[in-house]
mmCIF file with all atom_site columns, C-alpha atoms in Angstrom:
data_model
loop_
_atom_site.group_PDB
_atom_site.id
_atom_site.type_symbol
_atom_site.label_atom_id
_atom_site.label_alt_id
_atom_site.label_comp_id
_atom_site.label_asym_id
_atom_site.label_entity_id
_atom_site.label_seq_id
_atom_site.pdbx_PDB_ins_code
_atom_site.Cartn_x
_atom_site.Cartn_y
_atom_site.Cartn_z
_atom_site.occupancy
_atom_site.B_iso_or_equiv
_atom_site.pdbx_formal_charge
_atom_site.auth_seq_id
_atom_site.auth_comp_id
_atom_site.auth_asym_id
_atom_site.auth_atom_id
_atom_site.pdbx_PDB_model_num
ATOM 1   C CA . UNK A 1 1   ? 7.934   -10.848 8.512   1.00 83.00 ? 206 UNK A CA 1
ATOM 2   C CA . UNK A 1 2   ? 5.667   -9.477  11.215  1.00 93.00 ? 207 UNK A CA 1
ATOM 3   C CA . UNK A 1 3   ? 1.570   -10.848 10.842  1.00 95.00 ? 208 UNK A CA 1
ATOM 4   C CA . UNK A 1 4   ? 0.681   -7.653  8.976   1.00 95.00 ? 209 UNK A CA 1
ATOM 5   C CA . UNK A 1 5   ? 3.088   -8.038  6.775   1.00 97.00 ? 210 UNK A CA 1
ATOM 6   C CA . UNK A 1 6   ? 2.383   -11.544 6.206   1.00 97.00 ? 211 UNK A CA 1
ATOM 7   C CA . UNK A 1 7   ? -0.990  -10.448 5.798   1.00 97.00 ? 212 UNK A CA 1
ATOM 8   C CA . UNK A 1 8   ? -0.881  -7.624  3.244   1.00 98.00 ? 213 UNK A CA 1
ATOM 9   C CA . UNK A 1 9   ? 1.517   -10.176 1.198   1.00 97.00 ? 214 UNK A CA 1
ATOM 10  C CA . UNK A 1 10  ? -0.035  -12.685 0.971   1.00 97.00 ? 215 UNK A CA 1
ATOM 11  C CA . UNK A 1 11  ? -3.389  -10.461 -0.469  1.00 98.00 ? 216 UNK A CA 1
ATOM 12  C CA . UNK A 1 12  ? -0.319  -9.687  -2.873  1.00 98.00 ? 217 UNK A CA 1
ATOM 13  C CA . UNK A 1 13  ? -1.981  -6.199  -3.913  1.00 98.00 ? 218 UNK A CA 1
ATOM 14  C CA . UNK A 1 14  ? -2.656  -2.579  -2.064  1.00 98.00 ? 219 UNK A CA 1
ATOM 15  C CA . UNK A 1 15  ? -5.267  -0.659  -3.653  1.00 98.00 ? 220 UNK A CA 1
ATOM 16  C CA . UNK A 1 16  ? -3.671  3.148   -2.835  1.00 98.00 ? 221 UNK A CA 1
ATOM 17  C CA . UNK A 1 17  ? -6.558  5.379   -2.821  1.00 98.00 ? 222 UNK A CA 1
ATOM 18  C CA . UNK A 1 18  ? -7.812  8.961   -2.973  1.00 97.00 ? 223 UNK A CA 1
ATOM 19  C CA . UNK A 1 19  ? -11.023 9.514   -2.192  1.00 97.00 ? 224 UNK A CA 1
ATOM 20  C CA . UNK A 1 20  ? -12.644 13.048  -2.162  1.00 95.00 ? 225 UNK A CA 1
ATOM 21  C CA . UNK A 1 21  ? -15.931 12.427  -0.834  1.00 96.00 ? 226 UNK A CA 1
ATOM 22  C CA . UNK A 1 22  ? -15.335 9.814   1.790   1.00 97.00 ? 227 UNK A CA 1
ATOM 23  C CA . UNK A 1 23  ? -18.709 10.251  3.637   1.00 97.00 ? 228 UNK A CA 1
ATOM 24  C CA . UNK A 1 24  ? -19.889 9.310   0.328   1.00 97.00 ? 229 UNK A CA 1
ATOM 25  C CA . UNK A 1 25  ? -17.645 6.650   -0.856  1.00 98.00 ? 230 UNK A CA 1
ATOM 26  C CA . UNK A 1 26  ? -15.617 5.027   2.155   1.00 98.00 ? 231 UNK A CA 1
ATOM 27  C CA . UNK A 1 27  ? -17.795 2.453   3.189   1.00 98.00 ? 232 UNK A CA 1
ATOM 28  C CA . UNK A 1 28  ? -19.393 1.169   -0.672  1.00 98.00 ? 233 UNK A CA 1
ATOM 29  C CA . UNK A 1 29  ? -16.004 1.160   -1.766  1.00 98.00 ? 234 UNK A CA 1
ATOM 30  C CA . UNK A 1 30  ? -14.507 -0.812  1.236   1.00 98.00 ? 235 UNK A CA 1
ATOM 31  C CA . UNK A 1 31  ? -16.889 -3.533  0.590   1.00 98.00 ? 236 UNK A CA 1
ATOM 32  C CA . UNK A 1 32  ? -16.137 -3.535  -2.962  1.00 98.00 ? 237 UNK A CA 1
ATOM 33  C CA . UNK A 1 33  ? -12.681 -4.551  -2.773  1.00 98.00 ? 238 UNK A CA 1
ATOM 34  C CA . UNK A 1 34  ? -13.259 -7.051  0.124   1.00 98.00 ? 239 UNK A CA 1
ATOM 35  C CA . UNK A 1 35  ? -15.719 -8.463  -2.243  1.00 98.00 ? 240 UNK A CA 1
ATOM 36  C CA . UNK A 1 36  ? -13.025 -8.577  -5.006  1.00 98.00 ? 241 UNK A CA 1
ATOM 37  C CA . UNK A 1 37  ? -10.099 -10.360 -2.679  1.00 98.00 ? 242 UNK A CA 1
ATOM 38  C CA . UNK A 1 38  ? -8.552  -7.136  -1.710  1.00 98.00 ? 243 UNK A CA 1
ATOM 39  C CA . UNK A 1 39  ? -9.395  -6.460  1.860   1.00 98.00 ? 244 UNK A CA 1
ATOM 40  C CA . UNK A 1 40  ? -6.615  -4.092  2.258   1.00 98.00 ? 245 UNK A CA 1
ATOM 41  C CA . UNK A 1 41  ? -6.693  -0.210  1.426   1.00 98.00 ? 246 UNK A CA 1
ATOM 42  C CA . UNK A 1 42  ? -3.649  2.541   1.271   1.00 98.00 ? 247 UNK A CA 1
ATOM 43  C CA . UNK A 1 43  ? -6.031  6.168   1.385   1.00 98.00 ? 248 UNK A CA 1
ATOM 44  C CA . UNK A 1 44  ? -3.562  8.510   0.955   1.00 98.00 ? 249 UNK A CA 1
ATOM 45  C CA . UNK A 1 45  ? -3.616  12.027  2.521   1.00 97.00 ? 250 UNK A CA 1
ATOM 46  C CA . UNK A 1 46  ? -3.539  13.436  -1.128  1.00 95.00 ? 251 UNK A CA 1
ATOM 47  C CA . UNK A 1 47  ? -7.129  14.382  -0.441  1.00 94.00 ? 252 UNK A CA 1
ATOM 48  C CA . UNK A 1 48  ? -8.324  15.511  2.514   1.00 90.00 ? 253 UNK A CA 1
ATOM 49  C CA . UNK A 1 49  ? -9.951  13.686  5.075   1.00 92.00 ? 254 UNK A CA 1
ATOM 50  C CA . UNK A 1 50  ? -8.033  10.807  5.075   1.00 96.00 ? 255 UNK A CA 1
ATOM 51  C CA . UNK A 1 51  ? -8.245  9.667   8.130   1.00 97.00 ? 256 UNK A CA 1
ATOM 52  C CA . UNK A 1 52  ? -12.225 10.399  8.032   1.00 97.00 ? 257 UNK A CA 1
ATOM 53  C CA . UNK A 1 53  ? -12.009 7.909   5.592   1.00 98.00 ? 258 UNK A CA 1
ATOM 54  C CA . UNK A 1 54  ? -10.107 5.500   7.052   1.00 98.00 ? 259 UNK A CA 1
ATOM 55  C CA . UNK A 1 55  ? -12.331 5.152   9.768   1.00 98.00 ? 260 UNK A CA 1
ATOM 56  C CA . UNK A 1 56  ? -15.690 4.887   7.821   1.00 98.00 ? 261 UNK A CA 1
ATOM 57  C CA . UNK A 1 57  ? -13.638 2.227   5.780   1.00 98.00 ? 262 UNK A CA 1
ATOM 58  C CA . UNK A 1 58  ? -12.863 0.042   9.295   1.00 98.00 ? 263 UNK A CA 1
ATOM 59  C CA . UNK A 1 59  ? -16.594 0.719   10.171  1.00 98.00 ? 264 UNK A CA 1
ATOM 60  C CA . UNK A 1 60  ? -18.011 -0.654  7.213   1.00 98.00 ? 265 UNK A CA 1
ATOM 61  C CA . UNK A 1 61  ? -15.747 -3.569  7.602   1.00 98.00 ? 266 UNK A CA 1
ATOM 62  C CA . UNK A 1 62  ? -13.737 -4.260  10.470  1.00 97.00 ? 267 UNK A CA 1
ATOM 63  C CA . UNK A 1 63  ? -11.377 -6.764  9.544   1.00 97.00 ? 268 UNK A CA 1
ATOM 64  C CA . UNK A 1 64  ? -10.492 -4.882  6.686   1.00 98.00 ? 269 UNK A CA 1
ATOM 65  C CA . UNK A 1 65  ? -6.351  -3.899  7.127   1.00 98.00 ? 270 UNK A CA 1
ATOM 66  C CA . UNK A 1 66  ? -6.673  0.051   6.593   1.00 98.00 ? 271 UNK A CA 1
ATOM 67  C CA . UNK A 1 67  ? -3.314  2.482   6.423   1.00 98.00 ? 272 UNK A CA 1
ATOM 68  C CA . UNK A 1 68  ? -2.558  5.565   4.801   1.00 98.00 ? 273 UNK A CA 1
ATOM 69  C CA . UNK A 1 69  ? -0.407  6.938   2.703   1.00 98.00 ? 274 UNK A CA 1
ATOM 70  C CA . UNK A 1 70  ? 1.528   9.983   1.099   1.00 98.00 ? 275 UNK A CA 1
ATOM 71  C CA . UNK A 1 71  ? 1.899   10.808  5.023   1.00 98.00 ? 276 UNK A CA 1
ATOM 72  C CA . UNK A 1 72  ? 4.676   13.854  5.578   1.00 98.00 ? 277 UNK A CA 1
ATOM 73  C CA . UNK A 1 73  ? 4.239   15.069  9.218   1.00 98.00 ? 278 UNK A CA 1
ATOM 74  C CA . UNK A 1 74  ? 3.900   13.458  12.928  1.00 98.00 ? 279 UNK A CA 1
ATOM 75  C CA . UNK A 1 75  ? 0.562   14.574  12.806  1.00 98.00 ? 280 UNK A CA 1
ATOM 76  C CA . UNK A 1 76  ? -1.063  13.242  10.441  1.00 98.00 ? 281 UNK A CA 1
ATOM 77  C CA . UNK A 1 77  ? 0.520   9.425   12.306  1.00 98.00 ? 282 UNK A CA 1
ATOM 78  C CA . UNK A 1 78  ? -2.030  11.018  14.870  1.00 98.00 ? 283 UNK A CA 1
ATOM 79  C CA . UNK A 1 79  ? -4.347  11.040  13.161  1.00 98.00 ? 284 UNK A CA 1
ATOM 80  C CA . UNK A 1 80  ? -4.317  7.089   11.491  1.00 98.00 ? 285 UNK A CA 1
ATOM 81  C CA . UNK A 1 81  ? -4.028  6.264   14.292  1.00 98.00 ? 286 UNK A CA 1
ATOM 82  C CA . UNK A 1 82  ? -6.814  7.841   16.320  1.00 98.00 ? 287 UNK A CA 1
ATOM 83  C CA . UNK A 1 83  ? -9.047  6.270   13.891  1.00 98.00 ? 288 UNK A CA 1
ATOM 84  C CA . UNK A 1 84  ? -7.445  2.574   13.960  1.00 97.00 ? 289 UNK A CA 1
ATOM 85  C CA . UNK A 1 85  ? -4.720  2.901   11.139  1.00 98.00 ? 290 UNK A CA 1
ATOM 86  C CA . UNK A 1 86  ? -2.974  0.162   10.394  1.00 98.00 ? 291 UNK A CA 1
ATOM 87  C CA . UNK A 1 87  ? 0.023   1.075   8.821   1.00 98.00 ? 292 UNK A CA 1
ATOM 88  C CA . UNK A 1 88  ? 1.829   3.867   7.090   1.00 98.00 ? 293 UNK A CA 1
ATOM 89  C CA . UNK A 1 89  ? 3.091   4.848   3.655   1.00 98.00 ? 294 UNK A CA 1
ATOM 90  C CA . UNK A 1 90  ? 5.717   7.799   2.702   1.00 98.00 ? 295 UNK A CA 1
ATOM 91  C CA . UNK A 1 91  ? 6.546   9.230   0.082   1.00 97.00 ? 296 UNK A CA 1
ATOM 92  C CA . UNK A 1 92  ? 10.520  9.049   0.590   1.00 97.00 ? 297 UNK A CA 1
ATOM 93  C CA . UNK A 1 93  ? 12.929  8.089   3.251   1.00 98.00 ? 298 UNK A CA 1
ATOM 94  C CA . UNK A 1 94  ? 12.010  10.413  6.541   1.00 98.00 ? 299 UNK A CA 1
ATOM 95  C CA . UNK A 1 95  ? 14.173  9.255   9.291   1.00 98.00 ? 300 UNK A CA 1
ATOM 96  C CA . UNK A 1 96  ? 12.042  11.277  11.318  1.00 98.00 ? 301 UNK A CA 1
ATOM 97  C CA . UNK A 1 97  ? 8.689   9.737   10.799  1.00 98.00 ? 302 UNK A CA 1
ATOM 98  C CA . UNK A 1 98  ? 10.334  6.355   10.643  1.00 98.00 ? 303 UNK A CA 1
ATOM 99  C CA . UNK A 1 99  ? 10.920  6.731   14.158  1.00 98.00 ? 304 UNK A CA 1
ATOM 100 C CA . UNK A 1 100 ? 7.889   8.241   15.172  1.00 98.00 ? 305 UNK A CA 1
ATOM 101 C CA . UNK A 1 101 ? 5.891   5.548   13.440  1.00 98.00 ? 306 UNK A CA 1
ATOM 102 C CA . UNK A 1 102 ? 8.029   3.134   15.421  1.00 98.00 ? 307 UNK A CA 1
ATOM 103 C CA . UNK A 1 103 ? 7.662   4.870   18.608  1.00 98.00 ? 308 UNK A CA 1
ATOM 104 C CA . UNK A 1 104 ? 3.946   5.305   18.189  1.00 98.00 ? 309 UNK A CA 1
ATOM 105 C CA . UNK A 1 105 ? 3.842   1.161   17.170  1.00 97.00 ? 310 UNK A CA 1
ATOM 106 C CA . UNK A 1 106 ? 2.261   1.291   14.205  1.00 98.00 ? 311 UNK A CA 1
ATOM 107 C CA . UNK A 1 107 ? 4.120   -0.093  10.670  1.00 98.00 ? 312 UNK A CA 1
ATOM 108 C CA . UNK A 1 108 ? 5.751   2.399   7.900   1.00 98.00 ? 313 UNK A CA 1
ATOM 109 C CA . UNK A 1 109 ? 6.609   1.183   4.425   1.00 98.00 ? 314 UNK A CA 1
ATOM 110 C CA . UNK A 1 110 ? 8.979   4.454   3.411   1.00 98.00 ? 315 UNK A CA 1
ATOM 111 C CA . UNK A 1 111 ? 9.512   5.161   0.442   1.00 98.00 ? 316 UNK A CA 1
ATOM 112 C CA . UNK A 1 112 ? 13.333  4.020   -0.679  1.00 97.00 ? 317 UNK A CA 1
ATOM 113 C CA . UNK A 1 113 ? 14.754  3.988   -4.628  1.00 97.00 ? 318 UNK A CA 1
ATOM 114 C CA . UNK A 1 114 ? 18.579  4.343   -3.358  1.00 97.00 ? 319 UNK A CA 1
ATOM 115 C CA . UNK A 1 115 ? 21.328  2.698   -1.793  1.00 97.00 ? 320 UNK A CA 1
ATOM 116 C CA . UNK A 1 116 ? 21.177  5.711   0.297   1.00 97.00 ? 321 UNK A CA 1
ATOM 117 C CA . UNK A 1 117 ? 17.427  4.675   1.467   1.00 97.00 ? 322 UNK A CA 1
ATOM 118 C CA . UNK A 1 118 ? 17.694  1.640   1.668   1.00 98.00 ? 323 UNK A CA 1
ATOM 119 C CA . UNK A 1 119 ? 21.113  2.198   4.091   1.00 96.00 ? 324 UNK A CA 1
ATOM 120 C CA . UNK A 1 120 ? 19.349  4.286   6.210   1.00 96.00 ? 325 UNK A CA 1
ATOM 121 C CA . UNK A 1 121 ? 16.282  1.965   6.210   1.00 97.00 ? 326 UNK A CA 1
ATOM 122 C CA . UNK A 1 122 ? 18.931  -0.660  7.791   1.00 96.00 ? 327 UNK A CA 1
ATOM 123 C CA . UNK A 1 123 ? 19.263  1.184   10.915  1.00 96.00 ? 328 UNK A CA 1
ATOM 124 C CA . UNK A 1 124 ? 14.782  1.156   11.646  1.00 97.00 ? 329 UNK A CA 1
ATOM 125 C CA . UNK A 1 125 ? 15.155  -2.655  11.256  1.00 96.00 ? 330 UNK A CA 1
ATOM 126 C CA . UNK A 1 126 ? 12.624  -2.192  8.858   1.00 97.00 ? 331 UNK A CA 1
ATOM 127 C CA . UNK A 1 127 ? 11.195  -5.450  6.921   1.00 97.00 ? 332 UNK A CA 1
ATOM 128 C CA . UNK A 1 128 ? 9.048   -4.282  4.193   1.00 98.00 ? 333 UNK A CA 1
ATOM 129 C CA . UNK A 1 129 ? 10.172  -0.727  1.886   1.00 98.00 ? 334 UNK A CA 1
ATOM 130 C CA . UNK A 1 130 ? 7.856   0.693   -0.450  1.00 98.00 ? 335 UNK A CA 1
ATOM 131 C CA . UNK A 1 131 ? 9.887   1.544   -4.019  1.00 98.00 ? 336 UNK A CA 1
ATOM 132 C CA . UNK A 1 132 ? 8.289   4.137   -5.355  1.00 96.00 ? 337 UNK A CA 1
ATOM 133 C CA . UNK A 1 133 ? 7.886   5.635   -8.284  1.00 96.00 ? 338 UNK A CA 1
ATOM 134 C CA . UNK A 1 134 ? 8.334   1.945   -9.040  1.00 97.00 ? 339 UNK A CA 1
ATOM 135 C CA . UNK A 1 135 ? 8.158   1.784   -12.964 1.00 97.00 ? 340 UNK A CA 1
ATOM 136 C CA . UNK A 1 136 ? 9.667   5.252   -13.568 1.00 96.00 ? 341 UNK A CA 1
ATOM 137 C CA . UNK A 1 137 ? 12.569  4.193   -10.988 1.00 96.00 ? 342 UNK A CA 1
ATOM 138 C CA . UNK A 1 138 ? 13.808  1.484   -13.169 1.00 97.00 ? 343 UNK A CA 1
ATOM 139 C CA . UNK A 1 139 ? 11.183  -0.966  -12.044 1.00 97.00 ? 344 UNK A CA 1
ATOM 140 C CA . UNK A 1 140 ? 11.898  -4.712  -11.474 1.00 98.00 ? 345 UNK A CA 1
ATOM 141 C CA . UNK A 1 141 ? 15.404  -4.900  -12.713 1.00 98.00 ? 346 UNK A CA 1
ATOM 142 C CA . UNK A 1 142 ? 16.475  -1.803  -10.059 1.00 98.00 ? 347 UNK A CA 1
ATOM 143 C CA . UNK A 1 143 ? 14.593  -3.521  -7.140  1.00 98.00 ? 348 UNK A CA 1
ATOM 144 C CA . UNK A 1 144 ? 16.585  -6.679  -8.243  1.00 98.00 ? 349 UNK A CA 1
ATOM 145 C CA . UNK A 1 145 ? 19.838  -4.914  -8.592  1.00 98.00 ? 350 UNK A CA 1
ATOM 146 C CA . UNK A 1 146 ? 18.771  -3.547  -5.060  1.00 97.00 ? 351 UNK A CA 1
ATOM 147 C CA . UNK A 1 147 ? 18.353  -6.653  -3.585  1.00 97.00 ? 352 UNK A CA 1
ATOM 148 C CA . UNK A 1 148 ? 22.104  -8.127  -3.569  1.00 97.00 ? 353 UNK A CA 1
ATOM 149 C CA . UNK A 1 149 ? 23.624  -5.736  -1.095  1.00 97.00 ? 354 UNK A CA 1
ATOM 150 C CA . UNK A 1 150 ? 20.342  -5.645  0.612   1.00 98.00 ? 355 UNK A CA 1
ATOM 151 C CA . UNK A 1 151 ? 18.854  -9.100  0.793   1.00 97.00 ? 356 UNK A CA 1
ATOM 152 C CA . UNK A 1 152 ? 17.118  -8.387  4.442   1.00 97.00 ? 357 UNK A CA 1
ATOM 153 C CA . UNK A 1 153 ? 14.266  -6.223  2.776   1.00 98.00 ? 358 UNK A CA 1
ATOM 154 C CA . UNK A 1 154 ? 11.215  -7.229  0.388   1.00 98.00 ? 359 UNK A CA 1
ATOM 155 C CA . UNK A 1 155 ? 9.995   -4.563  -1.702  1.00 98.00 ? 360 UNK A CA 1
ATOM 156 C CA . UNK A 1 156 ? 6.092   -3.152  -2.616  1.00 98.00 ? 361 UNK A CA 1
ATOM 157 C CA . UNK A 1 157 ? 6.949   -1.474  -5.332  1.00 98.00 ? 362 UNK A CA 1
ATOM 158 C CA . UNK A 1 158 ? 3.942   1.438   -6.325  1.00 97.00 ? 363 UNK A CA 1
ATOM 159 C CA . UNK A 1 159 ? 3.506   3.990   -9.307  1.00 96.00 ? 364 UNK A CA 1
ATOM 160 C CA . UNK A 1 160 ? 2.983   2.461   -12.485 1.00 97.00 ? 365 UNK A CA 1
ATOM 161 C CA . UNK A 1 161 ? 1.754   -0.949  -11.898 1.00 98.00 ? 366 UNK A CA 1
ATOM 162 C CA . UNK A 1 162 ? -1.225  -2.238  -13.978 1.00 98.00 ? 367 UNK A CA 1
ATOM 163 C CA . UNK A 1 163 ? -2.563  -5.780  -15.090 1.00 98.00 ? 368 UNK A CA 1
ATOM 164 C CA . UNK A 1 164 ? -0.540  -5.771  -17.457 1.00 97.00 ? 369 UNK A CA 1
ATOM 165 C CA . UNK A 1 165 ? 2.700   -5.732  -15.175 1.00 98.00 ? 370 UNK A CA 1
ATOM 166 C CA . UNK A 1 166 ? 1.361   -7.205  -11.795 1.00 98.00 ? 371 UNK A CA 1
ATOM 167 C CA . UNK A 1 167 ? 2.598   -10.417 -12.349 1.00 98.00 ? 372 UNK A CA 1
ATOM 168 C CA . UNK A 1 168 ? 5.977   -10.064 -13.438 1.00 98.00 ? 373 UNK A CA 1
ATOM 169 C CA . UNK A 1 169 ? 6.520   -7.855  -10.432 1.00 98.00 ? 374 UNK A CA 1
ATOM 170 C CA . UNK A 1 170 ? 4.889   -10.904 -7.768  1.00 98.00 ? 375 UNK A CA 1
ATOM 171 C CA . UNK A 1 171 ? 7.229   -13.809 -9.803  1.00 98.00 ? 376 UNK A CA 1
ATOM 172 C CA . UNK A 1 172 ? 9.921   -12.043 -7.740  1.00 98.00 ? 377 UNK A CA 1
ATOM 173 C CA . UNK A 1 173 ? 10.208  -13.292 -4.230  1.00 97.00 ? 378 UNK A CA 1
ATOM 174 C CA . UNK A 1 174 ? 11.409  -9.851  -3.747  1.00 98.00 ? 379 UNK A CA 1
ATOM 175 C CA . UNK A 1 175 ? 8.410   -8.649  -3.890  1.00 98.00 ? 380 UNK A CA 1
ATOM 176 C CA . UNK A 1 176 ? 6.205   -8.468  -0.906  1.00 98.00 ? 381 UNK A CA 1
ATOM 177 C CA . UNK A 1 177 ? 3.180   -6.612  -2.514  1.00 98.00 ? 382 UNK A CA 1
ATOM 178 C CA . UNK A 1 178 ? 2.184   -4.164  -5.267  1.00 98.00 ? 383 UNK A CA 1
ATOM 179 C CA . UNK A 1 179 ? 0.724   -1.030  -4.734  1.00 98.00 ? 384 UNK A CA 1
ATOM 180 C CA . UNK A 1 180 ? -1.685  0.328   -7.496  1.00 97.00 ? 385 UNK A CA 1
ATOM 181 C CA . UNK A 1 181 ? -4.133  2.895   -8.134  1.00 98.00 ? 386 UNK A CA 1
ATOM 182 C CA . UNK A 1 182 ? -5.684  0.789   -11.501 1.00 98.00 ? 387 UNK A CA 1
ATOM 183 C CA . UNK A 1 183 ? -8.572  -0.553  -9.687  1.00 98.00 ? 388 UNK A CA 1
ATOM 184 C CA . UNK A 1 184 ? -9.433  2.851   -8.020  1.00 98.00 ? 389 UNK A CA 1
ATOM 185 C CA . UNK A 1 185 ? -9.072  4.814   -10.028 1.00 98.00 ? 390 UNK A CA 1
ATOM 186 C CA . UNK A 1 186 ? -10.675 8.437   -9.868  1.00 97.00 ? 391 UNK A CA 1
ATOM 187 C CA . UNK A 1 187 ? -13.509 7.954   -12.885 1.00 98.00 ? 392 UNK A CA 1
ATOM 188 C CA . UNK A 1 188 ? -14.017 4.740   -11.206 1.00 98.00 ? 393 UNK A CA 1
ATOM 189 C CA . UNK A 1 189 ? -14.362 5.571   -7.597  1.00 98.00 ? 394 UNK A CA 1
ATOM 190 C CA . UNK A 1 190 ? -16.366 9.146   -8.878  1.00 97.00 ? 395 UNK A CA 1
ATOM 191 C CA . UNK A 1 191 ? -18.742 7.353   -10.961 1.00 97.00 ? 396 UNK A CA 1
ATOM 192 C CA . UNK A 1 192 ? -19.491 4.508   -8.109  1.00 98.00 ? 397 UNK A CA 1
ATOM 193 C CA . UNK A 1 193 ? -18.507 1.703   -10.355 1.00 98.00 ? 398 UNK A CA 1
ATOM 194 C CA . UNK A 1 194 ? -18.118 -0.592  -7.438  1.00 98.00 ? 399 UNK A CA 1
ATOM 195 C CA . UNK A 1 195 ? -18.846 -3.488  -9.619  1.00 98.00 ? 400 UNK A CA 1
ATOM 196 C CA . UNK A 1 196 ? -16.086 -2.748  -11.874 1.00 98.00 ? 401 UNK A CA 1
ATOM 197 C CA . UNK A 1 197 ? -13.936 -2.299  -8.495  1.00 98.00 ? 402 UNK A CA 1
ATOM 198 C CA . UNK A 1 198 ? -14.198 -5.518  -7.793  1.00 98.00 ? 403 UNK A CA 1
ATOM 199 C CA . UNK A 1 199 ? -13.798 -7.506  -10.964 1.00 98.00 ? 404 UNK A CA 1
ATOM 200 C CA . UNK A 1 200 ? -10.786 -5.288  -10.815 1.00 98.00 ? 405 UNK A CA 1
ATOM 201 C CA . UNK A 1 201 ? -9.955  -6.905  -7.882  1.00 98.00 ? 406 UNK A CA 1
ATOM 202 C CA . UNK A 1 202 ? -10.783 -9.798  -8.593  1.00 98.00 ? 407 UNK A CA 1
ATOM 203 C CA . UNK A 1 203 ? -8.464  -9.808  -12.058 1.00 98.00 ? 408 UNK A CA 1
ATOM 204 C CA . UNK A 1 204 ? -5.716  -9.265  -9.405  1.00 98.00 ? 409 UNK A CA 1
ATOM 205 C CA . UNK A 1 205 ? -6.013  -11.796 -7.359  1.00 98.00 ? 410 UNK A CA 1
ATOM 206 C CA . UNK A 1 206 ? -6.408  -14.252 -9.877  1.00 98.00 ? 411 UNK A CA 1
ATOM 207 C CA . UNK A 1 207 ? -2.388  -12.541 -11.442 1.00 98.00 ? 412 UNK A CA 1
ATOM 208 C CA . UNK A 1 208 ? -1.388  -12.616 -7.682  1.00 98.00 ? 413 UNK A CA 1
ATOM 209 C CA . UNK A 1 209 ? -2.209  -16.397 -7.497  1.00 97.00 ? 414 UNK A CA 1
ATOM 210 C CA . UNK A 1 210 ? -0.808  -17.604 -11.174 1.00 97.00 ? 415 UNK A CA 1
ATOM 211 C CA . UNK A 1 211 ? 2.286   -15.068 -10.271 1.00 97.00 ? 416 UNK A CA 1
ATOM 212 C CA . UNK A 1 212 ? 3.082   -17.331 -7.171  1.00 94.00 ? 417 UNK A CA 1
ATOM 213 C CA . UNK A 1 213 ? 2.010   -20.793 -7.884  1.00 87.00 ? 418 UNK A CA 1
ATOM 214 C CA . UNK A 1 214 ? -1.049  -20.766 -5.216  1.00 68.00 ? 419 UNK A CA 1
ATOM 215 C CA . UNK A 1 215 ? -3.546  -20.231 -8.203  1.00 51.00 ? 420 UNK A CA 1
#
């Protein structure tokens, strides 16, 4: 894998993020997940400003890896990447924005469920697909079943992870990361809990180390 992939896998967990006040809440909550283990962030366009938020997040802390995600046009690739995006996140398999991200050099974790996606994923040379939504796609056993016509690819699967299933997912070497929304989670994020946030995190990196041995 390329170094931000190595990166973001070995952190083991993407916090995937909507934030609705990010002049507000970019910067406290950046630091509270660094402080927690988790110095990676997915702030999804779901919301917008997005890419405000992105860059408040890389001002507050620079060596932070920030992408974004739920990303469905050229533009908004623009727009991570005016502000120092690191990486992008789809929803589904868009051939399209594949290549754009790839022409523009900047990652893209697509989303891919099928044998369709993951075919067409073949031809980006792509390393690392996002399988999404994970739990209510069939999970771990799909992304296994996946796997042995497409062993090239490791898998961060997102939607539906918790504690509770974080390290079953990471005991798979499949698995490159886990995308969640458990630790930032809207009450959370709204109420400024960054303490919570981090213990969060922290919880998570302590699954992501027992999950793979390293603990």
């Amino acid at each position: 894998m390329n170094a931000m992939n190595e990166a973001i896998s070995r952190i083991g967990v993407v916090p995937v993020i909507k934030l609705s006040n990010p002049e507000r809440d970019a910067a406290p909550l950046a630091k509270a997940l660094c402080a927690g283990g988790v110095p990676v962030a997915e702030v999804t366009f779901r919301a917008a400003g997005a890419d405000r938020a992105i860059r408040l997040m890389k001002q507050a802390v620079p060596d932070m890896i920030v992408g974004a995600g739920t990303v469905t046009a050229t533009e908004q690739i623009d727009a991570v990447l005016a502000v120092g995006g690191q990486f992008i996140v789809t929803p589904g398999f868009d051939a399209e924005l594949v290549a754009y991200a790839q022409e523009r050099n900047i990652l893209i974790y697509p989303g891919c469920t099928t044998p369709t996606d993951y075919h067409a994923a073949l031809k980006f040379g792509l390393e690392v697909l996002k399988f999404f939504p994970a739990e209510q796609s069939g999970g771990l056993a799909k992304i296994k079943a996946m796997s042995a016509p497409f062993p090239q690819f490791k898998v961060m699967p997102t939607g539906g992870v918790s504690l509770k299933n974080l390290g079953d997912y990471l005991r798979s070497p499949i698995i490159a990361a886990c995308g969640g929304s458990y630790m930032v989670t809207a009450d959370l994020i709204e109420g400024q809990k960054w303490d919570e946030i981090t213990e969060l995190c922290r919880k998570s990196r302590e699954i992501v180390k027992e999950a793979r041995g390293n603990g």
